[in-house]
Short mmCIF file of C-alpha atoms in Angstrom, two decimals:
data_model
loop_
_atom_site.label_atom_id
_atom_site.label_comp_id
_atom_site.label_asym_id
_atom_site.label_seq_id
_atom_site.Cartn_x
_atom_site.Cartn_y
_atom_site.Cartn_z
CA UNK U 9 22.74 -13.29 -7.02
CA UNK U 10 20.58 -16.08 -8.45
CA UNK U 11 18.58 -15.55 -11.62
CA UNK U 12 15.59 -13.30 -11.03
CA UNK U 13 12.32 -15.15 -10.43
CA UNK U 14 8.89 -14.10 -9.26
CA UNK U 15 9.25 -16.80 -6.57
CA UNK U 16 11.11 -15.68 -3.42
CA UNK U 17 12.71 -18.22 -1.06
CA UNK U 18 12.55 -17.17 2.61
CA UNK U 19 14.78 -18.90 5.19
CA UNK U 20 14.84 -18.94 9.02
CA UNK U 21 11.04 -18.87 9.21
CA UNK U 22 10.42 -19.92 12.80
CA UNK U 23 7.23 -21.60 13.98
CA UNK U 24 6.10 -18.34 15.57
CA UNK U 25 6.00 -16.72 12.10
CA UNK U 26 2.64 -16.94 10.35
CA UNK U 27 1.58 -16.68 6.71
CA UNK U 28 0.17 -13.26 7.61
CA UNK U 29 3.58 -12.09 8.84
CA UNK U 30 5.17 -13.00 5.52
CA UNK U 31 2.37 -11.36 3.55
CA UNK U 32 2.91 -8.13 5.50
CA UNK U 33 6.61 -8.20 4.65
CA UNK U 34 6.13 -8.49 0.89
CA UNK U 35 2.67 -6.99 0.29
CA UNK U 36 3.93 -3.41 -0.31
CA UNK U 37 5.84 -4.54 -3.40
CA UNK U 38 2.89 -6.05 -5.31
CA UNK U 39 0.27 -8.77 -5.38
CA UNK U 40 1.26 -12.10 -3.83
CA UNK U 41 -0.35 -14.92 -5.80
CA UNK U 42 0.86 -17.98 -3.87
CA UNK U 43 2.47 -18.78 -0.53
CA UNK U 44 3.73 -22.19 0.59
CA UNK U 45 5.02 -22.68 4.15
CA UNK U 46 7.71 -25.39 4.44
CA UNK U 47 7.39 -25.78 8.21
CA UNK U 48 9.68 -28.80 8.53
CA UNK U 49 12.54 -26.77 7.01
CA UNK U 50 11.75 -23.40 8.62
CA UNK U 51 11.37 -22.00 5.12
CA UNK U 52 8.70 -20.55 2.84
CA UNK U 53 8.19 -19.98 -0.87
CA UNK U 54 6.29 -16.91 -1.92
CA UNK U 55 5.25 -16.05 -5.48
CA UNK U 56 4.76 -12.44 -6.58
CA UNK U 57 2.50 -11.53 -9.48
CA UNK U 58 5.47 -10.67 -11.70
CA UNK U 59 9.27 -10.54 -11.71
CA UNK U 60 9.58 -6.72 -11.33
CA UNK U 61 7.60 -6.91 -8.06
CA UNK U 62 9.95 -9.62 -6.79
CA UNK U 63 13.02 -7.62 -7.87
CA UNK U 64 11.70 -4.53 -6.03
CA UNK U 65 11.25 -6.59 -2.86
CA UNK U 66 14.72 -8.13 -3.13
CA UNK U 67 16.26 -4.73 -3.85
CA UNK U 68 14.66 -3.20 -0.75
CA UNK U 69 15.71 -6.05 1.52
CA UNK U 70 19.29 -5.83 0.25
CA UNK U 71 19.55 -2.54 2.13
CA UNK U 72 17.15 -3.31 4.99
CA UNK U 73 17.42 -6.50 7.05
CA UNK U 74 13.92 -8.08 7.07
CA UNK U 75 12.84 -8.99 10.60
CA UNK U 76 9.64 -10.72 11.73
CA UNK U 77 8.74 -10.92 15.43
CA UNK U 78 12.35 -10.13 16.38
CA UNK U 79 13.76 -12.86 14.11
CA UNK U 80 15.96 -12.04 11.11
CA UNK U 81 14.76 -13.81 7.97
CA UNK U 82 16.83 -14.22 4.81
CA UNK U 83 15.50 -13.85 1.29
CA UNK U 84 16.77 -14.91 -2.10
CA UNK U 85 15.34 -15.68 -5.51
CA UNK U 86 14.08 -19.25 -5.71
CA UNK U 87 15.33 -21.67 -8.34
CA UNK U 88 11.62 -22.20 -9.14
CA UNK U 89 10.22 -19.81 -11.73
CA UNK U 90 6.65 -20.78 -10.75
CA UNK U 91 4.93 -22.51 -7.83
CA UNK U 92 2.68 -25.32 -8.98
CA UNK U 93 -1.05 -25.25 -8.30
CA UNK U 94 -0.65 -28.60 -6.58
CA UNK U 95 1.67 -27.05 -3.98
CA UNK U 96 -0.71 -24.18 -3.41
CA UNK U 97 -3.82 -26.29 -2.95
CA UNK U 98 -2.27 -29.10 -0.96
CA UNK U 99 -4.37 -28.10 2.03
CA UNK U 100 -7.27 -26.69 0.05
CA UNK U 101 -10.62 -28.12 -0.89
CA UNK U 102 -9.63 -29.14 -4.39
CA UNK U 103 -10.17 -27.52 -7.77
CA UNK U 104 -13.44 -29.14 -8.86
CA UNK U 105 -15.51 -26.18 -10.17
CA UNK U 106 -18.56 -25.40 -8.07
CA UNK U 107 -20.93 -22.44 -7.84
CA UNK U 108 -19.92 -21.92 -4.19
CA UNK U 109 -16.54 -20.34 -3.48
CA UNK U 110 -14.53 -20.62 -0.27
CA UNK U 111 -12.70 -17.32 0.22
CA UNK U 112 -9.90 -16.80 2.76
CA UNK U 113 -8.78 -13.22 3.35
CA UNK U 114 -5.09 -12.77 4.21
CA UNK U 115 -3.51 -9.69 5.74
CA UNK U 116 -6.86 -8.38 6.89
CA UNK U 117 -6.28 -5.00 8.48
CA UNK U 118 -9.94 -3.97 8.53
CA UNK U 119 -13.13 -5.96 9.09
CA UNK U 120 -14.82 -7.25 5.94
CA UNK U 121 -18.62 -7.36 5.91
CA UNK U 122 -21.15 -9.03 3.65
CA UNK U 123 -21.70 -5.68 1.88
CA UNK U 124 -18.02 -5.36 0.96
CA UNK U 125 -17.85 -8.96 -0.30
CA UNK U 126 -21.04 -8.47 -2.33
CA UNK U 127 -19.55 -5.37 -3.92
CA UNK U 128 -16.39 -7.28 -4.89
CA UNK U 129 -18.04 -10.46 -6.18
CA UNK U 130 -21.33 -9.29 -7.74
CA UNK U 131 -19.73 -7.92 -10.96
CA UNK U 132 -19.17 -11.58 -11.96
CA UNK U 133 -22.79 -12.67 -11.66
CA UNK U 134 -25.79 -12.84 -9.36
CA UNK U 135 -24.64 -13.64 -5.80
CA UNK U 136 -27.38 -15.61 -4.05
CA UNK U 137 -25.92 -16.08 -0.57
CA UNK U 138 -22.90 -15.10 1.54
CA UNK U 139 -21.85 -16.54 4.90
CA UNK U 140 -18.76 -15.24 6.75
CA UNK U 141 -16.98 -16.86 9.70
CA UNK U 142 -13.74 -16.97 11.65
CA UNK U 143 -11.63 -20.15 11.68
CA UNK U 144 -8.06 -21.09 12.47
CA UNK U 145 -7.11 -20.31 8.85
CA UNK U 146 -8.34 -16.76 9.42
CA UNK U 147 -11.38 -14.85 8.23
CA UNK U 148 -13.30 -16.84 5.60
CA UNK U 149 -16.47 -16.54 3.56
CA UNK U 150 -18.63 -18.83 1.46
CA UNK U 151 -20.11 -17.13 -1.60
CA UNK U 152 -22.85 -18.84 -3.59
CA UNK U 153 -23.50 -17.77 -7.18
CA UNK U 154 -26.55 -18.55 -9.27
CA UNK U 155 -24.40 -20.46 -11.76
CA UNK U 156 -21.13 -22.36 -11.75
CA UNK U 157 -19.72 -20.28 -14.63
CA UNK U 158 -20.11 -17.11 -12.53
CA UNK U 159 -18.00 -18.67 -9.77
CA UNK U 160 -15.33 -19.78 -12.25
CA UNK U 161 -15.19 -16.27 -13.71
CA UNK U 162 -14.91 -14.68 -10.24
CA UNK U 163 -12.15 -17.04 -9.14
CA UNK U 164 -10.17 -16.47 -12.36
CA UNK U 165 -10.43 -12.67 -12.07
CA UNK U 166 -10.05 -12.18 -8.32
CA UNK U 167 -7.63 -14.86 -7.10
CA UNK U 168 -4.65 -13.20 -5.42
CA UNK U 169 -6.11 -9.70 -5.76
CA UNK U 170 -6.43 -7.21 -2.90
CA UNK U 171 -9.78 -5.76 -1.84
CA UNK U 172 -7.96 -2.60 -0.74
CA UNK U 173 -4.63 -1.28 -1.92
CA UNK U 174 -1.98 -3.12 0.05
CA UNK U 175 -4.07 -5.53 2.11
CA UNK U 176 -7.06 -7.89 2.39
CA UNK U 177 -5.79 -10.37 -0.19
CA UNK U 178 -8.25 -12.90 -1.61
CA UNK U 179 -7.38 -16.60 -1.64
CA UNK U 180 -10.23 -18.33 -3.50
CA UNK U 181 -10.98 -22.04 -3.84
CA UNK U 182 -14.08 -23.97 -4.88
CA UNK U 183 -16.12 -25.22 -1.95
CA UNK U 184 -17.38 -28.82 -1.78
CA UNK U 185 -20.79 -27.71 -0.44
CA UNK U 186 -23.92 -27.96 -2.58
CA UNK U 187 -26.10 -25.27 -0.97
CA UNK U 188 -25.56 -22.62 1.71
CA UNK U 189 -28.04 -22.44 4.57
CA UNK U 190 -28.60 -18.85 5.73
CA UNK U 191 -30.84 -18.16 8.75
CA UNK U 192 -30.20 -14.45 9.30
CA UNK U 193 -29.67 -11.37 7.13
CA UNK U 194 -27.05 -9.27 8.93
CA UNK U 195 -23.47 -8.08 8.50
CA UNK U 196 -22.15 -11.67 8.73
CA UNK U 197 -24.58 -13.61 6.54
CA UNK U 198 -27.08 -12.73 3.84
CA UNK U 199 -29.56 -14.51 1.56
CA UNK U 200 -30.07 -12.13 -1.38
CA UNK U 201 -32.93 -14.33 -2.67
CA UNK U 202 -34.87 -13.95 0.60
CA UNK U 203 -34.83 -10.39 2.01
CA UNK U 204 -37.41 -11.30 4.71
CA UNK U 205 -35.08 -13.29 6.98
CA UNK U 206 -34.70 -11.95 10.56
CA UNK U 207 -31.61 -10.01 11.56
CA UNK U 208 -31.58 -11.17 15.17
CA UNK U 209 -29.02 -13.81 15.97
CA UNK U 210 -29.14 -16.11 18.95
CA UNK U 211 -25.95 -18.15 19.11
CA UNK U 212 -24.53 -19.10 15.77
CA UNK U 213 -25.83 -17.77 12.49
CA UNK U 214 -25.55 -21.27 11.05
CA UNK U 215 -25.61 -24.64 12.73
CA UNK U 216 -23.64 -26.27 9.94
CA UNK U 217 -20.37 -27.44 11.47
CA UNK U 218 -18.41 -26.78 8.27
CA UNK U 219 -19.06 -23.06 8.47
CA UNK U 220 -17.26 -22.27 11.70
CA UNK U 221 -18.56 -19.79 14.23
CA UNK U 222 -20.07 -16.80 12.50
CA UNK U 223 -20.69 -15.30 15.92
CA UNK U 224 -16.99 -14.57 16.35
CA UNK U 225 -16.95 -11.19 14.68
CA UNK U 226 -14.88 -8.02 14.53
CA UNK U 227 -15.62 -4.65 16.08
CA UNK U 228 -18.23 -3.10 13.84
CA UNK U 229 -16.82 -0.18 11.88
CA UNK U 230 -18.79 2.14 9.60
CA UNK U 231 -18.41 1.09 5.98
CA UNK U 232 -17.05 4.50 4.97
CA UNK U 233 -14.19 4.15 7.44
CA UNK U 234 -12.69 1.00 5.99
CA UNK U 235 -13.56 1.93 2.43
CA UNK U 236 -10.60 4.31 2.72
CA UNK U 237 -8.11 2.17 0.88
CA UNK U 238 -5.28 4.51 1.81
CA UNK U 239 -5.59 3.61 5.48
CA UNK U 240 -4.99 -0.01 4.63
CA UNK U 241 -2.13 0.83 2.31
CA UNK U 242 -0.39 2.90 4.99
CA UNK U 243 -0.68 0.12 7.54
CA UNK U 244 0.54 -2.44 5.00
CA UNK U 245 3.54 -0.30 4.12
CA UNK U 246 4.55 0.05 7.74
CA UNK U 247 4.41 -3.70 8.44
CA UNK U 248 0.80 -3.90 9.57
CA UNK U 249 0.95 -1.09 12.12
CA UNK U 250 1.10 2.67 11.75
CA UNK U 251 4.37 4.51 12.51
CA UNK U 252 4.81 5.91 16.05
CA UNK U 253 2.92 9.17 16.39
CA UNK U 254 0.43 8.41 13.60
CA UNK U 255 -3.07 7.72 14.94
CA UNK U 256 -4.68 6.72 11.65
CA UNK U 257 -7.95 8.26 12.83
CA UNK U 258 -7.54 11.89 11.68
CA UNK U 259 -10.27 13.01 9.29
CA UNK U 260 -9.05 16.57 8.66
CA UNK U 261 -7.71 16.85 5.11
CA UNK U 262 -6.44 20.45 5.06
CA UNK U 263 -3.08 21.50 6.47
CA UNK U 264 -1.95 25.02 7.41
CA UNK U 265 1.72 25.70 6.64
CA UNK U 266 3.31 28.79 8.19
CA UNK U 267 6.73 30.46 8.51
CA UNK U 268 7.33 30.00 4.79
CA UNK U 269 9.83 32.15 2.91
CA UNK U 270 7.40 34.22 0.78
CA UNK U 271 10.12 35.39 -1.61
CA UNK U 272 11.05 31.86 -2.67
CA UNK U 273 7.95 29.67 -2.21
CA UNK U 274 5.13 29.02 -4.67
CA UNK U 275 2.29 26.51 -5.05
CA UNK U 276 4.24 24.09 -7.24
CA UNK U 277 7.14 23.93 -4.76
CA UNK U 278 4.69 23.17 -1.96
CA UNK U 279 3.09 20.53 -4.16
CA UNK U 280 6.46 18.87 -4.75
CA UNK U 281 7.06 18.61 -0.99
CA UNK U 282 3.60 17.64 0.26
CA UNK U 283 2.97 15.17 -2.57
CA UNK U 284 5.53 12.89 -0.90
CA UNK U 285 2.85 12.07 1.70
CA UNK U 286 -0.32 11.83 -0.40
CA UNK U 287 -2.26 13.18 -3.33
CA UNK U 288 -2.83 16.94 -3.41
CA UNK U 289 -6.30 18.35 -4.15
CA UNK U 290 -5.52 22.07 -4.15
CA UNK U 291 -3.13 24.64 -2.63
CA UNK U 292 -3.72 28.26 -1.67
CA UNK U 293 -1.12 30.85 -0.65
CA UNK U 294 -2.72 33.36 1.74
CA UNK U 295 -2.30 36.81 0.24
CA UNK U 296 -2.98 38.62 3.55
CA UNK U 297 -0.39 36.39 5.29
CA UNK U 298 2.31 35.81 2.67
CA UNK U 299 4.21 33.32 4.85
CA UNK U 300 1.09 31.08 5.23
CA UNK U 301 -0.45 28.53 2.88
CA UNK U 302 -3.26 25.96 2.94
CA UNK U 303 -2.69 22.49 1.45
CA UNK U 304 -5.63 20.15 0.96
CA UNK U 305 -4.58 16.48 0.92
CA UNK U 306 -6.49 13.54 -0.53
CA UNK U 307 -7.69 12.33 2.88
CA UNK U 308 -7.09 12.63 6.61
CA UNK U 309 -4.44 9.89 6.74
CA UNK U 310 -2.31 11.66 4.16
CA UNK U 311 -2.72 14.99 5.97
CA UNK U 312 -1.61 13.34 9.21
CA UNK U 313 1.50 11.94 7.56
CA UNK U 314 2.37 15.38 6.16
CA UNK U 315 1.95 17.09 9.55
CA UNK U 316 3.92 14.33 11.31
CA UNK U 317 6.88 14.24 8.92
CA UNK U 318 7.16 17.92 7.88
CA UNK U 319 6.65 19.76 11.19
CA UNK U 320 9.90 21.62 11.89
CA UNK U 321 11.50 20.92 8.49
CA UNK U 322 13.90 23.59 7.21
CA UNK U 323 13.21 25.18 3.82
CA UNK U 324 14.70 28.35 2.30
CA UNK U 325 16.16 29.41 5.67
CA UNK U 326 12.87 29.00 7.58
CA UNK U 327 11.68 26.30 9.99
CA UNK U 328 8.23 25.23 8.78
CA UNK U 329 5.26 25.06 11.11
CA UNK U 330 2.74 22.48 9.87
CA UNK U 331 -0.63 21.97 11.59
CA UNK U 332 -4.17 20.84 10.79
CA UNK U 333 -6.33 23.69 9.52
CA UNK U 334 -9.70 24.61 11.00
CA UNK U 335 -10.99 24.68 7.40
CA UNK U 336 -12.24 21.24 6.24
CA UNK U 337 -11.31 22.06 2.64
CA UNK U 338 -10.09 24.88 0.41
CA UNK U 339 -12.79 26.65 -1.58
CA UNK U 340 -12.02 26.82 -5.29
CA UNK U 341 -11.22 30.29 -6.56
CA UNK U 342 -8.96 32.40 -8.74
CA UNK U 343 -6.25 32.30 -6.06
CA UNK U 344 -6.20 28.50 -5.67
CA UNK U 345 -4.10 26.07 -7.67
CA UNK U 346 -5.86 22.82 -8.59
CA UNK U 347 -3.93 19.54 -8.48
CA UNK U 348 -6.67 16.92 -8.11
CA UNK U 349 -6.29 15.67 -11.69
CA UNK U 350 -2.53 16.18 -11.90
CA UNK U 351 -0.63 13.19 -13.23
CA UNK U 352 2.22 14.30 -10.94
CA UNK U 353 0.29 13.10 -7.88
CA UNK U 354 2.41 10.21 -6.62
CA UNK U 355 -0.27 8.05 -4.98
CA UNK U 356 -2.44 7.26 -8.00
CA UNK U 357 -0.50 4.00 -8.39
CA UNK U 358 1.57 1.80 -6.05
CA UNK U 359 0.16 3.59 -2.99
CA UNK U 360 1.46 1.02 -0.49
CA UNK U 361 4.99 1.29 -1.88
CA UNK U 362 4.89 5.09 -1.76
CA UNK U 363 3.74 5.06 1.86
CA UNK U 364 6.65 2.79 2.73
CA UNK U 365 9.05 5.53 1.64
CA UNK U 366 7.36 8.28 3.72
CA UNK U 367 9.84 9.89 6.09
CA UNK U 368 11.00 13.26 7.38
CA UNK U 369 13.37 15.14 5.05
CA UNK U 370 16.82 13.56 4.82
CA UNK U 371 20.04 14.75 3.20
CA UNK U 372 19.85 11.97 0.59
CA UNK U 373 17.51 12.24 -2.40
CA UNK U 374 16.56 9.49 -4.83
CA UNK U 375 16.07 10.34 -8.51
CA UNK U 376 14.10 8.16 -10.92
CA UNK U 377 12.56 8.36 -14.43
CA UNK U 378 15.95 9.61 -15.62
CA UNK U 379 17.00 9.49 -19.30
CA UNK U 380 18.86 6.28 -20.12
CA UNK U 381 22.00 8.12 -21.28
CA UNK U 382 22.21 10.51 -18.30
CA UNK U 383 25.61 11.01 -16.62
CA UNK U 384 26.46 11.76 -12.99
CA UNK U 385 27.92 15.08 -14.14
CA UNK U 386 24.58 16.12 -15.68
CA UNK U 387 22.74 15.21 -12.47
CA UNK U 388 25.21 17.18 -10.33
CA UNK U 389 24.94 20.21 -12.65
CA UNK U 390 21.13 20.03 -12.43
CA UNK U 391 21.09 20.08 -8.61
CA UNK U 392 24.33 21.84 -7.57
CA UNK U 393 22.80 25.32 -7.15
CA UNK U 394 20.84 24.06 -4.12
CA UNK U 395 23.75 23.05 -1.91
CA UNK U 396 26.98 21.11 -1.48
CA UNK U 397 26.76 17.64 -3.01
CA UNK U 398 28.82 15.20 -0.93
CA UNK U 399 28.33 12.01 -2.94
CA UNK U 400 26.37 10.62 -5.88
CA UNK U 401 25.67 7.21 -7.35
CA UNK U 402 24.09 6.41 -10.70
CA UNK U 403 22.69 2.88 -11.03
CA UNK U 404 20.23 0.82 -13.01
CA UNK U 405 17.21 -1.07 -11.64
CA UNK U 406 14.70 -2.99 -13.77
CA UNK U 407 16.53 -1.60 -16.81
CA UNK U 408 15.91 2.02 -15.75
CA UNK U 409 18.46 4.63 -14.69
CA UNK U 410 18.17 5.93 -11.12
CA UNK U 411 20.45 7.95 -8.86
CA UNK U 412 21.20 8.76 -5.24
CA UNK U 413 22.49 12.24 -4.39
CA UNK U 414 23.71 13.14 -0.90
CA UNK U 415 23.77 16.78 0.20
CA UNK U 416 25.58 18.31 3.16
CA UNK U 417 22.32 18.67 5.13
CA UNK U 418 18.57 18.09 5.03
CA UNK U 419 17.69 21.69 4.14
CA UNK U 420 19.78 21.61 0.95
CA UNK U 421 18.23 18.29 -0.09
CA UNK U 422 14.73 19.64 0.63
CA UNK U 423 15.40 22.73 -1.49
CA UNK U 424 16.65 20.57 -4.36
CA UNK U 425 13.55 18.36 -4.12
CA UNK U 426 10.99 21.18 -4.06
CA UNK U 427 12.78 23.07 -6.84
CA UNK U 428 13.71 20.23 -9.21
CA UNK U 429 11.10 17.46 -8.77
CA UNK U 430 9.08 17.17 -12.02
CA UNK U 431 11.59 19.28 -13.97
CA UNK U 432 13.06 18.20 -17.29
CA UNK U 433 16.53 16.65 -17.50
CA UNK U 434 17.68 15.46 -20.90
CA UNK U 435 14.10 15.41 -22.14
CA UNK U 436 12.75 13.32 -19.23
CA UNK U 437 10.53 14.61 -16.41
CA UNK U 438 12.43 13.44 -13.34
CA UNK U 439 10.99 12.26 -10.02
CA UNK U 440 12.73 13.10 -6.73
CA UNK U 441 12.03 11.60 -3.28
CA UNK U 442 13.87 11.49 0.02
CA UNK U 443 15.93 8.33 0.57
CA UNK U 444 16.18 6.75 4.00
CA UNK U 445 19.63 5.35 3.21
CA UNK U 446 22.31 6.88 5.46
CA UNK U 447 25.23 6.34 3.10
CA UNK U 448 25.85 5.43 -0.53
CA UNK U 449 27.28 1.94 -0.73
CA UNK U 450 29.64 1.64 -3.66
CA UNK U 451 28.60 -1.96 -4.34
CA UNK U 452 24.87 -1.33 -3.87
CA UNK U 453 22.51 -1.16 -6.75
#
């Protein structure tokens, strides 16, 4: 394999493949700072924010063939360590600093309104005007600051960043306009220096040809709905669309789990299992029904994933029944266990990547945060009480020891995960997840 680089070279990029398609493929692994399409060669160069993000992407696509629109694409590290600014801005408006920014939003899974843009850009200075519009390049906005230095600061801080975790990536250039003309204050344009403008719009919100058609909008969605960053991260992780059977519209956060084995289950074991699908707020075992428990997830999307992937799973000799609860949340009390501030919640960081690994229980588990000097024998000894271990592989990624352990069946692997996730092995608190790999390849990393 070529020397690691934060620039990834993608081949077999057909004309039907868009920049957006490529962004969706690599977005779950980190921020993409630059993307250059080499149309004449059916190739593309894509720069991640750092080398570990690029390595994670390459590692994943070693085991999974990346496909876009039915076409296999092939990825490798580029011989370039960095893409030049000149390449990136070849089709841009130039880099002459100006107080007006031209913002293009890539991988836009949810509509972006003036309010959202104002929230993102106002920390860098007083935003005077915002105009949004739809053009062939995608959804764009012009943002006018009071001073040029504010615009420079915003571009430096926000270029390549995501508005939400896993999507809505900002591509920011300086505009060549001197002043924005705003005729209406509505969800598509706003003059913050003149609150008395009408909201009614007849035709276009601006007659300036350079702005595009602001009348071409998106279905209007309540701001709270697309402020849920997790929704975007889930969609990003699953290639821009939710997995079959997931609606993405559930707003019930609490899950009722029944047919548990009351002699062997406790709150921490339930936490270890349900935290694979989202952050856990609190868990309550029902004393009057010892085989029932309530689990409150971070939001409705995470609860839906848990119900979808865990319904019918086997654990401690019982087939779990997992459904949405009629209770919107679990009331705090002496019989509830609180997890909201637990640093063991898996979705506090890298949410999009964690969603990508969501699946029903498998017979293969993946161990990470292992001690550097750990041996396969120590790993087997740590997990062997939970079932028959068929195969193991210890490997190193990004300089850190990780392992794959295959059990005879899914129930044994699930028991090992709920019992041994977040336990200590050789002085390290280990992390266990299900792996979607079917077999352990001897030459795989």
